[in-house]
Tab-separated table of C-alpha atoms in Angstrom:
chain	number	residue	atom	x	y	z
A	911	MET	CA	-14.605	14.814	0.885
A	912	SER	CA	-18.040	15.408	-0.569
A	913	GLY	CA	-20.028	12.488	-1.852
A	914	ARG	CA	-17.955	10.073	0.207
A	915	ASN	CA	-18.963	6.458	-0.208
A	916	THR	CA	-20.609	5.057	2.918
A	917	ALA	CA	-18.654	1.793	2.472
A	918	LEU	CA	-15.556	3.842	3.300
A	919	THR	CA	-17.057	5.454	6.399
A	920	PRO	CA	-16.182	3.595	9.601
A	921	PRO	CA	-19.173	2.522	11.710
A	922	ALA	CA	-19.897	4.449	14.881
A	923	ASP	CA	-18.463	1.630	17.033
A	924	ALA	CA	-15.141	1.441	15.122
A	925	ALA	CA	-12.001	1.563	17.242
A	926	ALA	CA	-9.028	3.857	16.889
A	927	PRO	CA	-6.111	2.032	15.236
A	928	VAL	CA	-3.388	0.716	17.522
A	929	ARG	CA	0.194	0.410	16.345
A	930	HIS	CA	1.517	-3.085	17.061
A	931	PRO	CA	4.329	-3.101	19.647
A	932	ASP	CA	6.572	-4.978	17.185
A	933	ALA	CA	5.891	-2.596	14.285
A	934	PRO	CA	8.914	-1.000	12.619
A	935	ALA	CA	10.145	2.142	14.360
A	936	PRO	CA	9.195	5.561	12.989
A	937	GLY	CA	11.538	6.458	10.137
A	938	GLU	CA	12.397	2.822	9.376
A	939	LEU	CA	12.277	1.821	5.704
A	940	LEU	CA	9.701	-0.949	5.337
A	941	GLY	CA	11.257	-2.523	2.252
A	942	ALA	CA	9.492	-4.617	-0.352
A	943	HIS	CA	7.031	-7.122	1.044
A	944	TYR	CA	7.456	-9.257	-2.090
A	945	GLY	CA	10.219	-8.962	-4.669
A	946	HIS	CA	7.817	-9.336	-7.596
A	947	CYS	CA	5.215	-6.844	-6.335
A	948	PHE	CA	4.504	-4.245	-9.039
A	949	GLY	CA	4.221	-1.529	-6.392
A	950	CYS	CA	7.307	-2.095	-4.244
A	951	GLY	CA	9.236	-5.086	-5.586
A	952	GLU	CA	12.810	-4.718	-6.744
A	953	GLY	CA	12.239	-7.575	-9.222
A	954	GLN	CA	9.861	-5.570	-11.422
A	955	PRO	CA	11.770	-3.659	-14.117
A	956	HIS	CA	8.802	-1.355	-14.866
A	957	GLY	CA	7.314	-1.390	-11.350
A	958	LEU	CA	6.976	1.645	-9.135
A	959	HIS	CA	9.801	0.658	-6.767
A	960	LEU	CA	7.843	2.568	-4.145
A	961	GLU	CA	9.680	2.949	-0.846
A	962	ALA	CA	7.580	3.301	2.294
A	963	ARG	CA	8.754	4.383	5.748
A	964	ALA	CA	7.037	3.874	9.056
A	965	GLY	CA	5.716	7.067	10.573
A	966	GLU	CA	4.387	8.003	13.982
A	967	GLY	CA	1.243	6.215	15.174
A	968	VAL	CA	-0.282	4.230	12.351
A	969	ARG	CA	1.085	6.358	9.506
A	970	VAL	CA	3.505	5.761	6.653
A	971	SER	CA	5.159	7.954	4.072
A	972	ALA	CA	6.316	6.811	0.663
A	973	GLU	CA	7.607	8.134	-2.600
A	974	PHE	CA	8.240	7.071	-6.137
A	975	THR	CA	9.438	8.718	-9.315
A	976	VAL	CA	7.143	8.625	-12.348
A	977	LYS	CA	9.134	7.079	-15.194
A	978	PRO	CA	8.400	7.006	-18.946
A	979	ALA	CA	7.040	3.434	-18.577
A	980	HIS	CA	4.328	4.848	-16.253
A	981	GLN	CA	2.780	7.167	-18.888
A	982	GLY	CA	-0.896	7.224	-19.748
A	983	ALA	CA	-0.911	10.351	-21.893
A	984	PRO	CA	2.197	11.895	-23.450
A	985	GLY	CA	4.450	13.014	-20.616
A	986	LEU	CA	1.899	12.312	-17.855
A	987	ALA	CA	1.473	9.484	-15.348
A	988	HIS	CA	-1.275	6.962	-16.054
A	989	GLY	CA	-4.135	7.262	-13.545
A	990	GLY	CA	-3.965	3.529	-12.835
A	991	VAL	CA	-0.300	3.865	-11.899
A	992	LEU	CA	-1.162	6.681	-9.500
A	993	ALA	CA	-3.952	4.551	-8.004
A	994	THR	CA	-1.429	1.722	-7.629
A	995	ALA	CA	0.940	4.044	-5.757
A	996	LEU	CA	-1.868	5.029	-3.390
A	997	ASP	CA	-2.935	1.394	-2.935
A	998	GLU	CA	0.638	0.254	-2.236
A	999	THR	CA	1.149	3.025	0.317
A	1000	LEU	CA	-2.162	2.257	2.010
A	1001	GLY	CA	-1.343	-1.468	2.025
A	1002	SER	CA	1.958	-0.720	3.774
A	1003	LEU	CA	-0.014	0.533	6.762
A	1004	ASN	CA	-1.027	-3.029	7.584
A	1005	TRP	CA	2.601	-3.793	8.454
A	1006	LEU	CA	2.239	-1.324	11.354
A	1007	LEU	CA	-0.841	-3.194	12.576
A	1008	ARG	CA	0.906	-6.540	11.927
A	1009	VAL	CA	-2.090	-7.978	10.100
A	1010	ILE	CA	-2.484	-9.600	6.707
A	1011	ALA	CA	-5.011	-7.565	4.732
A	1012	VAL	CA	-6.121	-6.979	1.162
A	1013	THR	CA	-7.758	-4.041	-0.532
A	1014	GLY	CA	-11.544	-4.286	-0.369
A	1015	ARG	CA	-12.295	-0.861	-1.807
A	1016	LEU	CA	-10.214	2.042	-3.072
A	1017	GLU	CA	-11.752	5.391	-3.968
A	1018	THR	CA	-9.321	7.726	-5.705
A	1019	ASP	CA	-9.480	11.412	-6.575
A	1020	PHE	CA	-7.162	12.753	-9.264
A	1021	VAL	CA	-6.638	16.424	-8.431
A	1022	ARG	CA	-3.893	17.464	-10.869
A	1023	PRO	CA	-1.724	15.899	-13.585
A	1024	VAL	CA	1.541	14.269	-12.552
A	1025	PRO	CA	4.277	14.674	-15.179
A	1026	VAL	CA	6.896	12.043	-16.030
A	1027	GLY	CA	10.007	12.699	-13.953
A	1028	THR	CA	7.976	13.887	-10.966
A	1029	VAL	CA	8.527	12.461	-7.509
A	1030	LEU	CA	5.178	11.676	-5.884
A	1031	TYR	CA	5.262	12.110	-2.088
A	1032	LEU	CA	2.633	10.024	-0.328
A	1033	GLU	CA	1.325	10.032	3.244
A	1034	ALA	CA	-1.168	7.478	4.557
A	1035	GLU	CA	-2.793	6.654	7.863
A	1036	VAL	CA	-5.223	4.167	9.318
A	1037	THR	CA	-8.238	6.051	10.631
A	1038	ALA	CA	-10.286	3.249	12.233
A	1039	VAL	CA	-10.624	-0.507	12.685
A	1040	ALA	CA	-13.905	-2.419	12.947
A	1041	GLY	CA	-13.506	-6.179	13.239
A	1042	ARG	CA	-11.687	-7.333	10.082
A	1043	LYS	CA	-12.199	-3.954	8.378
A	1044	ILE	CA	-9.372	-1.418	8.319
A	1045	TYR	CA	-10.203	2.119	7.174
A	1046	SER	CA	-7.444	4.338	5.855
A	1047	THR	CA	-6.716	7.452	3.846
A	1048	ALA	CA	-3.804	8.710	1.728
A	1049	ILE	CA	-2.688	11.820	-0.076
A	1050	GLY	CA	-0.042	12.301	-2.779
A	1051	ARG	CA	1.796	15.571	-3.406
A	1052	ILE	CA	4.138	16.801	-6.103
A	1053	GLY	CA	6.976	19.297	-5.802
A	1054	GLY	CA	7.901	18.126	-2.279
A	1055	PRO	CA	6.267	16.668	0.845
A	1056	GLU	CA	4.410	19.964	1.400
A	1057	GLY	CA	3.674	20.564	-2.295
A	1058	PRO	CA	0.307	20.727	-3.989
A	1059	VAL	CA	-2.031	17.735	-3.729
A	1060	ALA	CA	-2.116	15.649	-6.914
A	1061	VAL	CA	-4.019	12.527	-5.768
A	1062	ARG	CA	-5.840	11.268	-2.710
A	1063	ALA	CA	-7.687	8.113	-1.734
A	1064	ASP	CA	-9.811	6.499	0.924
A	1065	ALA	CA	-9.622	2.760	1.326
A	1066	LEU	CA	-11.095	-0.206	3.091
A	1067	PHE	CA	-8.789	-3.172	3.719
A	1068	ILE	CA	-10.050	-6.551	4.880
A	1069	GLU	CA	-7.978	-8.710	7.210
A	1070	VAL	CA	-7.453	-12.211	5.773
A	1071	LYS	CA	-5.557	-15.361	6.678
A	1072	VAL	CA	-2.599	-16.619	4.631
A	1073	ASP	CA	-4.947	-19.239	3.126
A	1074	HIS	CA	-6.436	-16.416	1.042
A	1075	PHE	CA	-3.226	-16.305	-1.004
A	1076	ILE	CA	-2.558	-20.035	-0.974
A	1077	ASN	CA	-6.065	-20.826	-2.248
A	1078	ASN	CA	-6.236	-18.029	-4.830
A	1079	GLY	CA	-2.687	-17.365	-6.038
A	1080	ARG	CA	-1.024	-19.062	-8.980
A	1081	PRO	CA	0.583	-22.232	-7.580
A	1082	GLU	CA	4.060	-21.596	-9.045
A	1083	GLU	CA	4.444	-18.251	-7.275
A	1084	ILE	CA	2.922	-19.536	-4.037
A	1085	ARG	CA	5.342	-22.495	-3.982
A	1086	ALA	CA	8.305	-20.235	-4.772
A	1087	ALA	CA	7.389	-17.740	-2.037
A	1088	MET	CA	6.750	-20.481	0.531
A	1089	SER	CA	10.029	-22.255	-0.250
A	1090	ASP	CA	12.156	-19.116	0.156
A	1091	PRO	CA	14.846	-20.030	2.729
A	1092	ASP	CA	14.725	-16.501	4.155
A	1093	GLN	CA	11.977	-16.720	6.776
A	1094	VAL	CA	11.434	-12.961	6.879
A	1095	ARG	CA	10.970	-12.720	3.091
A	1096	ARG	CA	8.753	-15.821	3.146
A	1097	THR	CA	6.522	-14.283	5.810
A	1098	ARG	CA	6.425	-10.783	4.295
A	1099	ALA	CA	5.415	-12.099	0.862
A	1100	PHE	CA	1.936	-12.706	2.291
A	1101	GLU	CA	1.641	-9.726	4.616
A	1102	VAL	CA	0.822	-6.616	2.661
A	1103	ASN	CA	-1.806	-6.544	-0.071
A	1104	PRO	CA	-0.057	-8.647	-2.728
């Protein structure tokens, strides 16, 4: 990618990413990390309802269908919605590393328009890790998993502790998430780039 931002270039001493031994198996649906997440949550009527699956290594695939509520121009997906789909897919990678991380930087290229009704097929992978910094890349295609590229992104995620959400989130939602009797849902609410 020409003109790539140096903030998105891993340092020379960055390590190759290592899939956590307890990460979901390749092909496993990751599910929503938080029911009210705009990207993946089932509780968002106009959300993307993006579904991500674990891939080999530190890769995920995901897809979502562009609906009329996602329009920016007549009949076309809003660029911010497409950036959200990329961000959500990239954030899902952190589940394979088993770290809590948030988006630090997201650089997106819009290659071609994405019409309403289109399924966007996304692939993402972690490329390097340097301390708390996680470098990753994603690509989105239309017309099938091997179709033409519509969007792509490079991202930098920063590993954080759960206190990041507790100290910065709206108290009502934090209390509700932390009081969920389902331990898995309670834990996942704070895992992937909420």
